[in-house]
XYZ file of C-alpha atoms in Angstrom:
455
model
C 0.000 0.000 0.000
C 2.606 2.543 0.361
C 4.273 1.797 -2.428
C 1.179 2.651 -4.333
C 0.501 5.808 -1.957
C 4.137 6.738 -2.885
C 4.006 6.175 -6.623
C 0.690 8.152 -6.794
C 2.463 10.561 -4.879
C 5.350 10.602 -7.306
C 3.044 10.714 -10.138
C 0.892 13.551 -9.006
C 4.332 15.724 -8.276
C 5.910 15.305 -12.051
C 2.009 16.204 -13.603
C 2.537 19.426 -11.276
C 6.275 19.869 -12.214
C 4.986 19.699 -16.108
C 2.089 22.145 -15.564
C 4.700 25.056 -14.147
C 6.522 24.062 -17.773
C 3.436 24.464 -19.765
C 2.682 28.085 -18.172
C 2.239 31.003 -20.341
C 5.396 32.626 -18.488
C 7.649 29.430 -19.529
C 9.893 29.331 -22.743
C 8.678 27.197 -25.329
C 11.281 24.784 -25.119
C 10.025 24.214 -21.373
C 6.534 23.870 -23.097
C 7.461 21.462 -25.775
C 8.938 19.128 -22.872
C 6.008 19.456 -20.493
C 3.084 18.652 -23.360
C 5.053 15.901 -24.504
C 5.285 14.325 -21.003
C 1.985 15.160 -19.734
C -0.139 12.646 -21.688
C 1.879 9.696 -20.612
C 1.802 10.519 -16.992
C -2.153 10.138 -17.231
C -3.783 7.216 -16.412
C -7.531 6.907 -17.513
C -9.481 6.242 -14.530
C -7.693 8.583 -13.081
C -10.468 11.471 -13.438
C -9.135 13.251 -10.565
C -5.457 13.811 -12.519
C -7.251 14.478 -15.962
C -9.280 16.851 -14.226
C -6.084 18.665 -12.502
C -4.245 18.532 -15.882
C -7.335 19.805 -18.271
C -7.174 22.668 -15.716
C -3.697 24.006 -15.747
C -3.407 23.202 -19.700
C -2.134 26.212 -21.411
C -4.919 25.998 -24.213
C -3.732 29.202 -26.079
C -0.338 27.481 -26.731
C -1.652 24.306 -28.202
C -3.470 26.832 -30.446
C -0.498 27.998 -31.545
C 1.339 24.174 -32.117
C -2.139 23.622 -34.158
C -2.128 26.838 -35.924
C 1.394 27.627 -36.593
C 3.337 26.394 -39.115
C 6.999 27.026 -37.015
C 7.503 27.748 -33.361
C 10.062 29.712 -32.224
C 12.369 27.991 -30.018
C 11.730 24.549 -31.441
C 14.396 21.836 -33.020
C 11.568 20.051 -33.529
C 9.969 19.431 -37.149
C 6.384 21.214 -37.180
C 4.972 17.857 -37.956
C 5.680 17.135 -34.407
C 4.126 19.920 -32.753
C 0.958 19.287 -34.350
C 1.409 15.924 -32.969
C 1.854 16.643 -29.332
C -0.931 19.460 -29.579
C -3.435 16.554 -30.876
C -1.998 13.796 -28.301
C -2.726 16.416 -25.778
C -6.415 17.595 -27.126
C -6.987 13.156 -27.731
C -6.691 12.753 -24.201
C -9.522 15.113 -22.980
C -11.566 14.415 -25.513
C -12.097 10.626 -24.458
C -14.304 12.127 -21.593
C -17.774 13.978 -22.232
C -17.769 15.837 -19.654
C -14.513 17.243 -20.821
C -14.689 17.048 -24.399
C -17.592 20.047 -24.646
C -15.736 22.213 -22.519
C -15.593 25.781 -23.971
C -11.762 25.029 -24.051
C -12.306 21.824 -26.647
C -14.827 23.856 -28.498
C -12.722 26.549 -29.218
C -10.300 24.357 -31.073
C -12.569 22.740 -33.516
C -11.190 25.051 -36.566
C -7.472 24.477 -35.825
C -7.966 21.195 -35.331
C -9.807 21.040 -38.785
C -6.818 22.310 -40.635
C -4.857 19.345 -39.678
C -6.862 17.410 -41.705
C -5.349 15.812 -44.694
C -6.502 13.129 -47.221
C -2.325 12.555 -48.097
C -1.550 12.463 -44.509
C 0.803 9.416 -43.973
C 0.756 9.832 -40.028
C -2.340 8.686 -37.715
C -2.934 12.582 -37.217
C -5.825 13.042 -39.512
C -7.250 9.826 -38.072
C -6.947 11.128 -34.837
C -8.186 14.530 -35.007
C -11.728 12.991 -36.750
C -11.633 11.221 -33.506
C -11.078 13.938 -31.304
C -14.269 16.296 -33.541
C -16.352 13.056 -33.355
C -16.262 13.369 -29.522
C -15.804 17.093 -29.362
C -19.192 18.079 -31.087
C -22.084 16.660 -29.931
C -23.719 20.114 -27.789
C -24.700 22.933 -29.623
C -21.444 25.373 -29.252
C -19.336 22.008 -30.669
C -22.046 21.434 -34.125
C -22.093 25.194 -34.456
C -18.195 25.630 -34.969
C -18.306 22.194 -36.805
C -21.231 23.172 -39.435
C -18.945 26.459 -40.688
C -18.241 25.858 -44.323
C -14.632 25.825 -43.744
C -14.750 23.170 -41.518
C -16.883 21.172 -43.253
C -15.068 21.965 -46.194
C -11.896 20.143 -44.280
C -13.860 16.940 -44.181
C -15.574 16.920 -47.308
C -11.960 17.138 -48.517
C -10.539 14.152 -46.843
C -13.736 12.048 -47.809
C -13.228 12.575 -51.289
C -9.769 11.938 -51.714
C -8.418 9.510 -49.270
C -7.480 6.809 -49.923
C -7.534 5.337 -46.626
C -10.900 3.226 -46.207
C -11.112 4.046 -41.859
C -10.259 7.887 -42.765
C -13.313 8.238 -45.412
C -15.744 6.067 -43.165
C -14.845 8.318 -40.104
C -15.949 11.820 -42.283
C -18.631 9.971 -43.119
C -19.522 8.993 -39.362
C -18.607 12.886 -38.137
C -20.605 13.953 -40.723
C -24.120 12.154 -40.156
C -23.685 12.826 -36.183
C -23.573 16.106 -36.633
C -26.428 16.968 -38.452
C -29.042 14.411 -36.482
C -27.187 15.861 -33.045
C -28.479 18.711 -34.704
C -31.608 17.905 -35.592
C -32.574 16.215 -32.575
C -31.752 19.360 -30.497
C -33.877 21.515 -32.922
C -36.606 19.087 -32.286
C -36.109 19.222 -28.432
C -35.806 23.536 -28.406
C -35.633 26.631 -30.845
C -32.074 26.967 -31.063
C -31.876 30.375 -33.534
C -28.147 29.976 -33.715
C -27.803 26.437 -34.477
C -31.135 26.601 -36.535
C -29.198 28.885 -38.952
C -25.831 27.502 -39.030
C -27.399 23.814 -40.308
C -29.451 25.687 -42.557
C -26.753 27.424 -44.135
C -24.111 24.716 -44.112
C -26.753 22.455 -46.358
C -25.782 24.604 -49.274
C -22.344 23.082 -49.041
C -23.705 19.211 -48.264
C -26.105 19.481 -51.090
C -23.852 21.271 -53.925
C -21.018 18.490 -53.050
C -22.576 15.123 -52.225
C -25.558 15.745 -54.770
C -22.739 16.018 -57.358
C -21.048 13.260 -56.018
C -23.944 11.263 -55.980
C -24.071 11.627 -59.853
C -20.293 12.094 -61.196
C -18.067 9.284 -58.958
C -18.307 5.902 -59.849
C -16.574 4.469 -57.134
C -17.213 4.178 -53.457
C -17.367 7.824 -53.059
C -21.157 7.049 -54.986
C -22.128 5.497 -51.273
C -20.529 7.124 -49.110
C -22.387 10.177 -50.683
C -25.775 7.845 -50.593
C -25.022 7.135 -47.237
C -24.492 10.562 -45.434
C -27.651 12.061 -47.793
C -29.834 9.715 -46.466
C -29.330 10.203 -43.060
C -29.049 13.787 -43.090
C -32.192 14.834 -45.496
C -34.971 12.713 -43.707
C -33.301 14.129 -40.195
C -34.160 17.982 -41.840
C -36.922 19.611 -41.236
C -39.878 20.559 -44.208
C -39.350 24.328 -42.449
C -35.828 24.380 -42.586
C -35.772 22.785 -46.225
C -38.442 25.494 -47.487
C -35.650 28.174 -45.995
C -33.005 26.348 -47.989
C -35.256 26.552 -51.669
C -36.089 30.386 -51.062
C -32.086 31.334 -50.441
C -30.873 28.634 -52.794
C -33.075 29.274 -55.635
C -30.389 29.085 -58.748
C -28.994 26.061 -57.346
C -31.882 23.908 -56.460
C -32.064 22.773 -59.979
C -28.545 21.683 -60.447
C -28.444 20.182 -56.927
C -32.471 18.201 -58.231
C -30.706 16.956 -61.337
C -26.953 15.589 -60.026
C -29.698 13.955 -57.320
C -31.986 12.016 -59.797
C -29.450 11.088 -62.076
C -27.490 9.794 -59.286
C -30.173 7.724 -58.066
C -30.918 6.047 -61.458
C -27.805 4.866 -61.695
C -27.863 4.000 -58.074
C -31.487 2.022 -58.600
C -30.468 0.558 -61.775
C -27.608 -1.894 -60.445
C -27.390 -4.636 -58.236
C -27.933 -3.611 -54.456
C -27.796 -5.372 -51.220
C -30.122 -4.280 -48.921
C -28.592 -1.251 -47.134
C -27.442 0.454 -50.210
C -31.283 -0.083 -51.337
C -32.765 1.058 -48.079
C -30.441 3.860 -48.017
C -31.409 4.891 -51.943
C -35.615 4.702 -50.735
C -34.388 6.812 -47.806
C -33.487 9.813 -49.893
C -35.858 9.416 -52.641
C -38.559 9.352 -49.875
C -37.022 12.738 -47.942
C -36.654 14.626 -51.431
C -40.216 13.777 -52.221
C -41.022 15.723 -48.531
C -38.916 18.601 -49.074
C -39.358 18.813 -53.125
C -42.564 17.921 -54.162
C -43.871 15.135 -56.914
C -42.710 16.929 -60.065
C -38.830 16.232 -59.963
C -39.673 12.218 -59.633
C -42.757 12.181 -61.797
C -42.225 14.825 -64.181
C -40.406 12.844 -66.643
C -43.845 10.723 -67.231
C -44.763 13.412 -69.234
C -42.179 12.546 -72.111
C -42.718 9.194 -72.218
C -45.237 9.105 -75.344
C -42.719 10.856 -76.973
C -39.862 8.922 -75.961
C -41.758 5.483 -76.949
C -42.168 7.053 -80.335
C -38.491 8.149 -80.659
C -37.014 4.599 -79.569
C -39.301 2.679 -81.920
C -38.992 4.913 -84.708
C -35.087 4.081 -84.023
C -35.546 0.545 -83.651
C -34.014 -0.387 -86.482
C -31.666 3.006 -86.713
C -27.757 2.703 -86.031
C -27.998 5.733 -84.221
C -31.005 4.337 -81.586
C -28.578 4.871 -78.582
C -29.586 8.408 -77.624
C -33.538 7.146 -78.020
C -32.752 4.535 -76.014
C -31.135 6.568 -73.147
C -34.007 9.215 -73.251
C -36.822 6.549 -72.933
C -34.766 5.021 -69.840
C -34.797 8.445 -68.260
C -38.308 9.281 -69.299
C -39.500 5.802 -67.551
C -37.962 5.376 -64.662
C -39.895 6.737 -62.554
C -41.974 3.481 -63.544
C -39.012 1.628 -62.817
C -39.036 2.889 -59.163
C -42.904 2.349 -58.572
C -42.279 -1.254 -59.744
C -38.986 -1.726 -57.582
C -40.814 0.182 -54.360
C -44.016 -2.122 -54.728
C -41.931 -5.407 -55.143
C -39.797 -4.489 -51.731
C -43.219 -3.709 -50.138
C -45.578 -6.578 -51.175
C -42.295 -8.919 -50.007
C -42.289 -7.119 -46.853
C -45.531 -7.647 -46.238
C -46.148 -10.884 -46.945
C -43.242 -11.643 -45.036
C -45.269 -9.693 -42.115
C -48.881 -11.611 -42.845
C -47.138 -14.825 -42.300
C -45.617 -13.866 -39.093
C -48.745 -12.588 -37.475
C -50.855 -15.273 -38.601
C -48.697 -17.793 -37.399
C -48.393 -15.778 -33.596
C -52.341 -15.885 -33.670
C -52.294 -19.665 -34.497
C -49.365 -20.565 -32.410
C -50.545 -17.594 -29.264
C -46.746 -16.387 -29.230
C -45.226 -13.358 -29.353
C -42.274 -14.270 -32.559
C -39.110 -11.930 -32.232
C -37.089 -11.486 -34.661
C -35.148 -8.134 -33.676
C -32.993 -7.111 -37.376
C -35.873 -7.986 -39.549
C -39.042 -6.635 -37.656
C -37.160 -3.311 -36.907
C -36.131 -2.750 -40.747
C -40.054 -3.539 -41.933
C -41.203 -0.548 -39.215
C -38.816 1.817 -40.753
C -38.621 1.082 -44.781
C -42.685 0.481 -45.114
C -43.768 3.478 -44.435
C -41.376 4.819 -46.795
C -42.382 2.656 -49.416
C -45.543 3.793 -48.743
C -44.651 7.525 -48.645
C -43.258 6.970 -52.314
C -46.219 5.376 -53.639
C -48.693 7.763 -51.849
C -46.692 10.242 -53.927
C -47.203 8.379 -57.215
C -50.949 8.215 -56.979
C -51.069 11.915 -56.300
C -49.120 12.726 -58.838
C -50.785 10.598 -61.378
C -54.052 11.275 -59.858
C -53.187 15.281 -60.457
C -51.823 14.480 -63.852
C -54.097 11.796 -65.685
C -55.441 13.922 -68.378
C -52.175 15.070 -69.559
C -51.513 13.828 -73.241
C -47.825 13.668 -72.476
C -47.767 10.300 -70.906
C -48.033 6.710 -72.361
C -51.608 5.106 -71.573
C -49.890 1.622 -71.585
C -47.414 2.842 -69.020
C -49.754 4.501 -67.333
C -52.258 1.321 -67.384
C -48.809 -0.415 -65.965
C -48.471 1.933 -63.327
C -52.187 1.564 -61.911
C -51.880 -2.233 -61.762
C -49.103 -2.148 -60.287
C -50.176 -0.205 -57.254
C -53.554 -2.393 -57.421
C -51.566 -5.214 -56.401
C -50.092 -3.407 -54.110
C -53.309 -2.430 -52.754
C -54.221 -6.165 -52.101
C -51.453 -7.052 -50.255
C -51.985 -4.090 -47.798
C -55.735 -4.566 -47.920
C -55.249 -8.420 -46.948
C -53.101 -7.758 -43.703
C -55.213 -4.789 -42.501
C -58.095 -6.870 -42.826
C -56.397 -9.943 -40.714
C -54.988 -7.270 -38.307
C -58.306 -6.101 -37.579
C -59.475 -9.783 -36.920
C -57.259 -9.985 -34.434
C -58.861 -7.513 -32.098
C -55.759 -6.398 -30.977
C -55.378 -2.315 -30.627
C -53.770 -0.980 -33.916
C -53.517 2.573 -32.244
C -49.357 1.478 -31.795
C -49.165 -0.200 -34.630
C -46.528 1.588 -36.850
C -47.383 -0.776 -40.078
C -51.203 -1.007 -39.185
C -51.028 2.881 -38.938
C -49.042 3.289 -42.515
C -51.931 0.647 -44.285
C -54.276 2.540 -43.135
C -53.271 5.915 -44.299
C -52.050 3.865 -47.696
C -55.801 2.413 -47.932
C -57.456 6.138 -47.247
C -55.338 7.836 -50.084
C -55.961 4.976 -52.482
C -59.574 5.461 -51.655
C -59.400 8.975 -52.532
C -57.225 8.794 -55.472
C -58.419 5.591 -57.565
C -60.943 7.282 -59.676
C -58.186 8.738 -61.990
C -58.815 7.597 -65.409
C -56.818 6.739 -68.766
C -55.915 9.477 -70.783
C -57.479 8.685 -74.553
């Protein structure tokens, strides 16, 4: 025991000894010495030392190791410095109750300009670490939604090289914005409120570009952060966006759908799929019908144009345009297959817990049918409104059209056939997210059937 009291002792004398050679008044060589020792004198359950150390840390100088590019005073290679500064800023930020401090906060932009896709150290691993843990209250996503900031990430996601570097941006990225959200949810928050607003200009104009124009991984990654972020934004904040970002809502509409038809158009596992109904679903919120359905309009003329050059060398281009004209149709189809699947899937469950009286759990697969229905269903509620808004227009193809309403008729059945079972059961639908979502679905399709073929 008094070996341990004296080691402690020992311990707690050499973290003083380096705080007098970290203070303002000492020379930077003292400084250099005392930030370098400091971080492997502390021991992590040691809150009590971390405490003492966060304290007495001469914040204003590790600004400067961050910041500057050569310290007067130093031998050592500025590479360095930036390294002890970050060892130093890594070891406060494992703790929450340390990592919002004003002091952490305050180093988010610094720390962002450390942040290289060529870096061959651990640094710019590190510091997406230290921003991941750093901003998570509102003074932290407020310095970490500037545009320069972000810019700093966005920069190292698309151009790494290093897989754990791109999915860490990627990870920083999406818990800012739903930290952000959720807050705005929770209270009015004028100052964050604007920030995320603002900072979507610079999400949208690069990830909806590299949604379209990268063919590689990047395409996901983009996918991925888009459809987390969009459905987490409000319809209020969104509207904000469109009135300030009028010129560029266009570009931003188009890099998105073209993305997503190449996107839709391969081979997807799950996630990526999920992830691709995610964002359709959210842009339909925030955008309206006409950017998904719009192209319906051309497809009489498109059908004409690719069988008139049928048997033309040059039927490429026709070819291309009727794709793009119809595939809107190709989502309805793709949507309605996922759902009918999904639902079956759910019929046979619940009919075999009313034959069997037992509750069947199956965690992964019950949990991904509550969230994607009702966004399958959000999509196709959109289709019928559009079409039923739309039906007399002589732009569209009355066999795809005809298509399109059978389609959602089968549909119809499915959801009609568990609804009706559901009710049988007696059991209270009032919490019943996918009871809830077929009855909404049924009520709309109600409404919107009469539409009729356009002659």
């Amino acid at each position: 025991m008094e070996t341990v009291a004296s080691s402690s002792k020992d311990r707690s004398a050499e973290i003083d000894r380096c705080l007098s050679m970290i203070a303002p008044s000492a020379s930077n060589e003292s400084k250099f010495v005392g930030m370098m020792i400091l971080p492997k004198l502390l021991e992590k359950d040691n809150m009590k030392d971390i405490e003492k150390v966060f304290k007495g840390m001469n914040f204003k100088f590790l600004e400067r190791l961050l910041r500057t590019n050569q310290v007067e005073g130093s031998e050592l290679p500025d590479s360095i410095l930036k390294e002890i500064a970050v060892n130093v800023l890594s070891c406060f930020a494992r703790y929450e109750m340390l990592a919002s401090e004003k002091n952490m906060v305050e180093r988010i932009p610094a720390l962002s300009l450390l942040l290289s896709p060529h870096d061959q150290s651990d640094v710019t691993k590190e510091v997406l670490q230290i921003l991941l843990h750093i901003a998570v209250k509102k003074e932290g996503l407020v310095k970490m939604l500037d545009p320069d900031v972000l810019k700093n990430v966005f920069d190292v996601l698309l151009n790494t090289q290093n897989k754990e570097e791109r999915e860490s941006c990627t990870e920083l990225i999406n818990s800012v914005y739903t930290r952000s959200a959720q807050l705005l949810d929770e209270e009015k928050i004028p100052s964050l409120f604007s920030t995320v607003k603002y900072s979507l200009n610079t999400l949208l104009s690069i990830l909806s570009n590299t949604l379209n124009n990268y063919q590689d991984l990047l395409k996901f990654e983009a996918l991925k952060i888009l459809s987390t972020v969009l459905p987490a934004i409000t319809v209020e904040m969104m509207t904000q966006v469109k009135l300030e970002q009028e010129k560029k809502i266009e570009s931003w509409l188009d890099n998105l759908l073209n993305g997503l038809r190449q996107i839709l158009t391969s081979k997807l596992n799950d996630t990526l799929r999920d992830n691709a109904m995610l964002l359709v679903s959210a842009l339909l919120r925030h955008f309206g019908n006409d950017w998904l359905f719009k192209s319906l309009q051309d497809t009489k003329s498109a059908k004409r144009k690719k069988e008139k050059a049928a048997t033309d060398k040059a039927s490429e281009p026709a070819m291309k345009a009727y794709a793009k004209a119809t595939f809107p149709f190709l989502l309805i189809n793709l949507v309605a297959i996922e759902a009918k699947v999904m639902l079956d899937d759910i019929n046979d469950r619940v009919v075999r817990e009313h034959n069997e009286e037992k509750t069947i759990i199956q965690h992964e697969r019950q949990a991904r049918q509550e969230m994607m229905i009702p966004v399958y269903f959000e999509i196709l509620e959109a289709a019928m409104e559009y079409l039923a808004f739309n039906y007399e227009s002589n732009g569209m193809d009355p066999e795809l059209l005809l298509k399109i309403r059978t389609t959602l008729s089968e549909v119809m059945e499915v959801v009609s056939e568990l609804l009706k079972f559901l009710q049988g059961t007696r059991e209270s639908l009032d919490d019943n997210l996918i009871a809830q979502a077929c009855i909404r679905m049924i009520a709309l399709w109600m409404a919107e059937e009469g539409y009729e073929m356009p002659e």
